[in-house]
Short mmCIF file of C-alpha atoms and ligand atoms in Angstrom, two decimals:
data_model
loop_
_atom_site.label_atom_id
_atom_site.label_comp_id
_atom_site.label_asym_id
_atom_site.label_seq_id
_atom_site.Cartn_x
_atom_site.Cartn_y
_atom_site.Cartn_z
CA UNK A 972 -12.48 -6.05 -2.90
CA UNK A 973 -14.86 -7.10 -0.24
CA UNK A 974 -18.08 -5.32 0.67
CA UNK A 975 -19.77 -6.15 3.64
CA UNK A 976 -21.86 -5.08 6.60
CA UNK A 977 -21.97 -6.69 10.08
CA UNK A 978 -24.42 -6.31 13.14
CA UNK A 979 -22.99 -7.87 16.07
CA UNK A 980 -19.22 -9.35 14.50
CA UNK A 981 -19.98 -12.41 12.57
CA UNK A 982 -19.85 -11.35 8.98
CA UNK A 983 -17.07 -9.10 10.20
CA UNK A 984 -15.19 -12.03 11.38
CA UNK A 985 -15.78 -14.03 8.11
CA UNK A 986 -14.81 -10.87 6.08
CA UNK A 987 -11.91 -10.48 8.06
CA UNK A 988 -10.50 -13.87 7.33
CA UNK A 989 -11.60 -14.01 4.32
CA UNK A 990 -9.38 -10.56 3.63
CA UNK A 991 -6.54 -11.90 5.27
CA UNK A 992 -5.98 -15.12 3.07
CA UNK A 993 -7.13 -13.55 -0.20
CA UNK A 994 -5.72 -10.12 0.56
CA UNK A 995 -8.61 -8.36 0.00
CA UNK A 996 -9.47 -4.81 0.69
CA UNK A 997 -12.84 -4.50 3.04
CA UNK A 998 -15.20 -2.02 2.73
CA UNK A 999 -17.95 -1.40 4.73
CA UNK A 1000 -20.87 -0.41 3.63
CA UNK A 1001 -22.73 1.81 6.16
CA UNK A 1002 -19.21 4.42 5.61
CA UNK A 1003 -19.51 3.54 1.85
CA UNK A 1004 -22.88 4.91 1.33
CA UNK A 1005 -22.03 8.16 2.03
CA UNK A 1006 -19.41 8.13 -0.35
CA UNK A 1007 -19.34 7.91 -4.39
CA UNK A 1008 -20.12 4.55 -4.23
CA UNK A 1009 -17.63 4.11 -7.68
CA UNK A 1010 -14.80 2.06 -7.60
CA UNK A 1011 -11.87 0.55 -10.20
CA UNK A 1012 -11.79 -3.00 -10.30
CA UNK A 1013 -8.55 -4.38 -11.38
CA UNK A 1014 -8.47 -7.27 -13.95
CA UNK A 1015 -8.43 -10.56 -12.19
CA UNK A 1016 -9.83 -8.94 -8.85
CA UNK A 1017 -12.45 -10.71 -7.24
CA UNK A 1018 -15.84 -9.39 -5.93
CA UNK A 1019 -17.17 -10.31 -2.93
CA UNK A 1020 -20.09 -9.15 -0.66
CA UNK A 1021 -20.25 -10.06 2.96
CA UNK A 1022 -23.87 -9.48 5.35
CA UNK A 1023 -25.98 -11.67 7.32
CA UNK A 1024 -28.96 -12.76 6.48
CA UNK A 1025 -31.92 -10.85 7.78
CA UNK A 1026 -35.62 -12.25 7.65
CA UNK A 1027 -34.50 -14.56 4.87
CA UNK A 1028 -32.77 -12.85 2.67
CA UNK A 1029 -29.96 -10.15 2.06
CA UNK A 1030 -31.13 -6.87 4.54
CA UNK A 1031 -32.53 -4.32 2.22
CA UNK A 1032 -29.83 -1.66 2.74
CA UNK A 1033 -27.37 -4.23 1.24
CA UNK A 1034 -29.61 -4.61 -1.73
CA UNK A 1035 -29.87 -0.61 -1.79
CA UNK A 1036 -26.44 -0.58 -1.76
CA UNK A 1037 -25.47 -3.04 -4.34
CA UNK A 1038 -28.30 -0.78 -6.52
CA UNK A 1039 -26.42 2.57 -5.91
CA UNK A 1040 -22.37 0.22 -6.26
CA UNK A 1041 -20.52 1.60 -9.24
CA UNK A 1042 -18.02 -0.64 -10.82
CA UNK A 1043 -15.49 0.37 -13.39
CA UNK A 1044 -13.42 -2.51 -14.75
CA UNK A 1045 -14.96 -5.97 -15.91
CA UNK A 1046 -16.08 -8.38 -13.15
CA UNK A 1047 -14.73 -11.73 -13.45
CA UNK A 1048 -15.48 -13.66 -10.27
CA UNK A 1049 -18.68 -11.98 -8.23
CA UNK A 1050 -19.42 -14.23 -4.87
CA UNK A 1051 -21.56 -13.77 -1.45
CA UNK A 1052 -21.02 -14.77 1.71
CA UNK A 1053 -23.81 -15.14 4.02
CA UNK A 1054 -23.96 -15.58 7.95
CA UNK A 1055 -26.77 -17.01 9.71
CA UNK A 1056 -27.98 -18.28 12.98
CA UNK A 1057 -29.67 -21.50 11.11
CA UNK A 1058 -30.85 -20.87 7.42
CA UNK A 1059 -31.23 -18.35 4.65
CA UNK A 1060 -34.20 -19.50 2.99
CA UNK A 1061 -33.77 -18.03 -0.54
CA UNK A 1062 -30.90 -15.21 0.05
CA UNK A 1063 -29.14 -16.96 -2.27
CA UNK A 1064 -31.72 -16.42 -4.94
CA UNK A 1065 -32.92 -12.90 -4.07
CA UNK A 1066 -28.96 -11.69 -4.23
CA UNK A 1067 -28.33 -13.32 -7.84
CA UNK A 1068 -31.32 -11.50 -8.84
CA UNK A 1069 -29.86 -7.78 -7.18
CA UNK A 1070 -26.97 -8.54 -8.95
CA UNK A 1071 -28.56 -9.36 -12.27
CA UNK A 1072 -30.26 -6.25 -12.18
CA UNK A 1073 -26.81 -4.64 -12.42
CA UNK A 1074 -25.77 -6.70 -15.26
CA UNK A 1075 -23.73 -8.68 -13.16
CA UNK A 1076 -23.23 -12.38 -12.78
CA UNK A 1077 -23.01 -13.72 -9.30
CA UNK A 1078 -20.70 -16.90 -9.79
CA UNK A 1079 -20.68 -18.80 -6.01
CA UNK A 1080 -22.51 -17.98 -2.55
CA UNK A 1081 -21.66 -19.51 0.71
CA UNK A 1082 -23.60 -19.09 4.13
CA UNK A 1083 -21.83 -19.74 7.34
CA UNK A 1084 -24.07 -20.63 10.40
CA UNK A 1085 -22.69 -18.45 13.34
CA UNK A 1086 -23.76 -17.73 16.94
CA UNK A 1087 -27.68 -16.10 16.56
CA UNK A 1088 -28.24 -12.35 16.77
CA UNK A 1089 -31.78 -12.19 16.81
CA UNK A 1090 -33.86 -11.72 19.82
CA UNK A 1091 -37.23 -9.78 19.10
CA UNK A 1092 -39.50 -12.49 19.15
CA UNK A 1093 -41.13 -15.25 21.08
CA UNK A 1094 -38.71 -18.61 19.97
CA UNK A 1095 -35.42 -16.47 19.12
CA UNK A 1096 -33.09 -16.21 21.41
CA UNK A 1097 -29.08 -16.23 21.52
CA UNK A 1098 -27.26 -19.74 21.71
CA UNK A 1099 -26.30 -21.24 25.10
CA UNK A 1100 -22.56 -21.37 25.48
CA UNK A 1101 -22.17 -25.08 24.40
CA UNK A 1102 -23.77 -24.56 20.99
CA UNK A 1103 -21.99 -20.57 20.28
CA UNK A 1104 -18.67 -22.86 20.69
CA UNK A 1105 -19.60 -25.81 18.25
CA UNK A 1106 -20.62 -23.20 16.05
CA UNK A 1107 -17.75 -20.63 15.84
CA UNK A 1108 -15.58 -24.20 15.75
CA UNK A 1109 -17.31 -25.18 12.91
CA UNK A 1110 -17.51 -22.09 11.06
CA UNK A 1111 -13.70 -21.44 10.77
CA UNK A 1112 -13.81 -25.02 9.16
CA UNK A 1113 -16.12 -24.21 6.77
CA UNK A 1114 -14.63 -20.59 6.40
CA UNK A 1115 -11.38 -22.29 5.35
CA UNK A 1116 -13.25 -24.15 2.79
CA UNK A 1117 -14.97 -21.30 1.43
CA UNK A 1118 -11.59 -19.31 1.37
CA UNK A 1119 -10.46 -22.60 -1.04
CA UNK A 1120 -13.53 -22.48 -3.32
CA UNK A 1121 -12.49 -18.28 -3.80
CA UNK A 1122 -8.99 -19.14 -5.01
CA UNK A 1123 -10.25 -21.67 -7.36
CA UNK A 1124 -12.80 -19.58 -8.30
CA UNK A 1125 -15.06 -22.45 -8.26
CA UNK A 1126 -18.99 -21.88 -9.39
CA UNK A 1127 -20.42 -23.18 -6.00
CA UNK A 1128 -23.88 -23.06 -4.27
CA UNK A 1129 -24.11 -23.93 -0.21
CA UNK A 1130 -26.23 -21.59 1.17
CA UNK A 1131 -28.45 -23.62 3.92
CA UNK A 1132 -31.53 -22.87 2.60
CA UNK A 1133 -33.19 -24.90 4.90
CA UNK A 1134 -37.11 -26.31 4.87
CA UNK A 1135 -39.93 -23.94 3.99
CA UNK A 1136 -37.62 -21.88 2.06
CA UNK A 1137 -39.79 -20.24 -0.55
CA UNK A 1138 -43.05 -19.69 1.96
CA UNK A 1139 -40.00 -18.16 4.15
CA UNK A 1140 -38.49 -16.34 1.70
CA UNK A 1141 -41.58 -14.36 -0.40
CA UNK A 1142 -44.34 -14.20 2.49
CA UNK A 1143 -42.59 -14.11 5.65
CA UNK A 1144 -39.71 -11.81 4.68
CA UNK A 1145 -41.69 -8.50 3.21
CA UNK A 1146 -43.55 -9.04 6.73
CA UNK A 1147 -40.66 -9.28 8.23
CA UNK A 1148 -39.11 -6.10 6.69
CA UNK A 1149 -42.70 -4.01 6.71
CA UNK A 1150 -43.25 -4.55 10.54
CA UNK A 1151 -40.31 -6.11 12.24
CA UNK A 1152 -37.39 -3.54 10.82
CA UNK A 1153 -38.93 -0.96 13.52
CA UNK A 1154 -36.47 1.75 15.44
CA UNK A 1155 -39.75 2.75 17.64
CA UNK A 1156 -40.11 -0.51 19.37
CA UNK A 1157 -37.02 0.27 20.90
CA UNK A 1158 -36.52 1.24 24.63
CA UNK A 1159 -34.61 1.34 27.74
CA UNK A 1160 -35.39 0.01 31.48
CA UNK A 1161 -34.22 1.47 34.53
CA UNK A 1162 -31.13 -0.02 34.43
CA UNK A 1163 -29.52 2.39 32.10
CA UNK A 1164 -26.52 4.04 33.54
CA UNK A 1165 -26.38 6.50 30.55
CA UNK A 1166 -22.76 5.67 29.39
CA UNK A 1167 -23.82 6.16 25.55
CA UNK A 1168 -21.99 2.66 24.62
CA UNK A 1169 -25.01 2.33 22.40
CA UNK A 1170 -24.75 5.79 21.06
CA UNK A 1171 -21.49 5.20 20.30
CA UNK A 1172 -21.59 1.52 18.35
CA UNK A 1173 -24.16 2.45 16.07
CA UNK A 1174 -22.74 1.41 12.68
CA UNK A 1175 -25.82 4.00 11.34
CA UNK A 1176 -25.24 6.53 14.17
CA UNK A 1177 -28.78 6.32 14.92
CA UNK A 1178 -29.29 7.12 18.41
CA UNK A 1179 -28.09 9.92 20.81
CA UNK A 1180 -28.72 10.79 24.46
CA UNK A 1181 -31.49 13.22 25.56
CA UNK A 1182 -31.19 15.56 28.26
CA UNK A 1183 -31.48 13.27 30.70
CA UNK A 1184 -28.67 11.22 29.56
CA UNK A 1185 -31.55 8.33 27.98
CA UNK A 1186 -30.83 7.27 24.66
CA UNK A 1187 -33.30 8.19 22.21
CA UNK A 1188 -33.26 5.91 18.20
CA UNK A 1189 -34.13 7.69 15.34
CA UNK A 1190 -35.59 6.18 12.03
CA UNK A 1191 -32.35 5.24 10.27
CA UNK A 1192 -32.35 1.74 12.09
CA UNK A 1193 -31.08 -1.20 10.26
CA UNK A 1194 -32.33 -3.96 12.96
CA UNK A 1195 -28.60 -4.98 13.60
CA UNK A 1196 -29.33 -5.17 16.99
CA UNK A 1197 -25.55 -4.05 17.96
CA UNK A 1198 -26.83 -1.59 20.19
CA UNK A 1199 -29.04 -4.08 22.09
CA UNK A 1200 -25.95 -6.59 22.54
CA UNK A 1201 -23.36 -4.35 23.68
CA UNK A 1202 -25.53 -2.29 26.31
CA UNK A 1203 -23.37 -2.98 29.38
CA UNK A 1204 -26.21 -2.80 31.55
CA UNK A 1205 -28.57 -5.12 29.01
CA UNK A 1206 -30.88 -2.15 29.29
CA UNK A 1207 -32.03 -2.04 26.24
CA UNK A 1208 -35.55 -3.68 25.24
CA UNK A 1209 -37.23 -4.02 21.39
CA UNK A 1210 -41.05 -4.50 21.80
CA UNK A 1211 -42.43 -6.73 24.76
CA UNK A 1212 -40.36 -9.90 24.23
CA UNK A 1213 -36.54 -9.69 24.98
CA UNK A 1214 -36.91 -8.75 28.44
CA UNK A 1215 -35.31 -12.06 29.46
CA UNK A 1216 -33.29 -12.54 26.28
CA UNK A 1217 -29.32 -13.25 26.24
CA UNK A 1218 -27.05 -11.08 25.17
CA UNK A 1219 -24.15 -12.24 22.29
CA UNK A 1220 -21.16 -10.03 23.00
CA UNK A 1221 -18.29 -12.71 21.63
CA UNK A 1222 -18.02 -11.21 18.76
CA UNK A 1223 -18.21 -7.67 18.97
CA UNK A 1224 -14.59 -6.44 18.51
CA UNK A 1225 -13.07 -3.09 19.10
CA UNK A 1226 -12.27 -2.08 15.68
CA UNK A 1227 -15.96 -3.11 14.80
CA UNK A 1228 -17.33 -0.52 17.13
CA UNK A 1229 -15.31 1.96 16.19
CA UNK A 1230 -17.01 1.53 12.67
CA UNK A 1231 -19.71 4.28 13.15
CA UNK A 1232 -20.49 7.22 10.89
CA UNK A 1233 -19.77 10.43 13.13
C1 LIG B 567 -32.89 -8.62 12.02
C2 LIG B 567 -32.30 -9.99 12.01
C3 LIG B 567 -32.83 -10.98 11.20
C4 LIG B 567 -32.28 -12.27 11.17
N1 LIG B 567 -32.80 -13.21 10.32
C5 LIG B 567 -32.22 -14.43 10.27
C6 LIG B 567 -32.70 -15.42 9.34
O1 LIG B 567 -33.60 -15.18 8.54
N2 LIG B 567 -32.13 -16.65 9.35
C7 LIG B 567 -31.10 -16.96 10.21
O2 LIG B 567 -30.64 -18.11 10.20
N3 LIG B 567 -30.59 -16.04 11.06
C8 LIG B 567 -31.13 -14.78 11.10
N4 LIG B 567 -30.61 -13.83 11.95
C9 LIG B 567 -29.38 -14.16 12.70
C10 LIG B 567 -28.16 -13.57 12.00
O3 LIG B 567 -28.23 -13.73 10.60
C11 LIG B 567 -26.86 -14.21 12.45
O4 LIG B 567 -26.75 -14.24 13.84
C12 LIG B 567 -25.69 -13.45 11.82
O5 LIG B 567 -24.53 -14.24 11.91
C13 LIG B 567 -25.44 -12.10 12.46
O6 LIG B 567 -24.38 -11.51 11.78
P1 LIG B 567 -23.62 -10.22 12.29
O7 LIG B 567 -22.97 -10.58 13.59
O8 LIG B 567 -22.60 -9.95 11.24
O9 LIG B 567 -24.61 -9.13 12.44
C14 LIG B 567 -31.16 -12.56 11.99
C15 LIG B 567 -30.61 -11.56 12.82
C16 LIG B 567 -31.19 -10.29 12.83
C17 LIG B 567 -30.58 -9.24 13.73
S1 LIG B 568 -25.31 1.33 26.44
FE1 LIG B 568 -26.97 0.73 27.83
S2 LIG B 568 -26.51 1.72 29.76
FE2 LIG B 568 -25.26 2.75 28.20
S3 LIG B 568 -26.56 4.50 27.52
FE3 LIG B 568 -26.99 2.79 26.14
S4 LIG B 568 -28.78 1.79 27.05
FE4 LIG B 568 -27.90 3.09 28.65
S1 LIG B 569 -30.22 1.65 16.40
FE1 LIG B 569 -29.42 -0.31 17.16
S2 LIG B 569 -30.40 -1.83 15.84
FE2 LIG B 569 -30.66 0.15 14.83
S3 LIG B 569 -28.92 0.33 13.42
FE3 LIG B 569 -28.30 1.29 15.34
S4 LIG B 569 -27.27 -0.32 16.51
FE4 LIG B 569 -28.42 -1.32 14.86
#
């Protein structure tokens, strides 16, 4: 069984291959939350979790998740997959540790760099076209290795933790998650026609339309910035700095959207 959670379509598209060659059941997580959150593992099933990594390290409602995740049945072969747009710092770490809190052993972790999400701030902004290409190219390479390293079961650490990795990991990241995890920086421009695509692809089904047909975000905001990427209109703004940002739609599937709550 595979857990996993995906913004804008790049851990869904590793999940999803990853599913398809190890036959895998996905689950994903925003729908699973509301749930029992207990589930039967079989003997010789494999657990895997599948998110991208946020500010450094695994997004906190994946590590409240994995808190609240019931298992029955003993857990042989626990493994993470991580996507990124260029490193994970110390994800690796920080997600043996949720586990371990469990009483679980996490036995490999993989990250896979992928086309970057993240636009809020001066310096990030999505790939030009040349570099989204090398890197989905490269990624179903490496995905194929990873997929390899499963069926072995192999005990395996790649995570691209890049330079600066602790400072990154323990001083920028509970910034990150204190300030920059923030619903209320959100807005629209004047270019919003109103068509609710946002409402509607909100894997936490966190905004809805006012009166005059203007999307308003409540506080249950995860910072997947879906609803920024698939705005038709790229009417959408977070804070003072995306104004002239890209948008990465490549990914974003129709089954994913139609991953919401309501
Ligand atoms: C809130 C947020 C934080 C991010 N933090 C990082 C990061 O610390 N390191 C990194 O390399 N990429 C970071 N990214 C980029 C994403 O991890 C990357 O694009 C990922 O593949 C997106 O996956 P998704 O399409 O499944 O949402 C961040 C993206 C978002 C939206
Ligand atoms: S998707 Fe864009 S244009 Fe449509 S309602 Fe949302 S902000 Fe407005
Ligand atoms: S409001 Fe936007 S950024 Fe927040 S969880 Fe919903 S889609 Fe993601």
């Amino acid at each position: 069984m595979i857990f996993y959670f995906s913004g804008v379509g790049n851990s869904y598209y590793v999940a999803r291959c990853l599913a398809e060659e190890l036959h895998e059941n996905l689950y994903f997580i925003p729908k699973e939350i509301t749930g029992s959150m207990s589930y039967k593992i079989k003997k010789g099933e494999r657990l895997g979790f599948v998110f991208p990594c946020y500010g450094w390290g695994v997004p906190t409602f994946v590590e409240h998740f994995i808190s609240k995740l019931n298992i029955e049945g003993q857990i042989d072969y626990l493994y993470f997959v991580t996507t990124c747009g260029d490193d994970t710092g110390m994800t690796s770490e920080i997600f043996c540790k949720d586990v371990e809190r469990k009483g679980w052993e996490c036995k490999a972790g993989w990250a896979v760099i992928m086309p970057e999400s993240y636009v809020c701030l001066p310096g990030f902004d999505v790939d030009n076209n040349d570099k989204e290409s090398d890197k989905l190219i490269a990624a179903r390479d490496r995905i194929n290795k990873i997929i390899d390293d499963i069926l072995d079961q192999r005990n395996v650490f790649d995570t691209i933790p890049g330079p600066f990795k602790w400072i990154k990991s323990n001083i920028v990241r509970p910034f990150f998650n204190k300030y920059l995890i923030n619903p209320r920086h959100f807005k629209t421009n004047k270019s919003c026609i109103g068509c609710g695509k946002c409402v509607n692809a909100c894997p936490y089904s966190n905004i809805s339309l006012d009166n005059d047909s203007l999307p308003k975000w409540g506080d249950n905001c995860v910072q997947c910035l879906r609803c920024y990427h698939i705005c038709p209109q790229k009417a959408i703004e977070w804070g003072v700095f995306t104004a002239k940002k890209g948008q990465y739609t490549k990914m974003i599937v129709k089954d994913l959207l139609s991953q919401h709550l309501s």
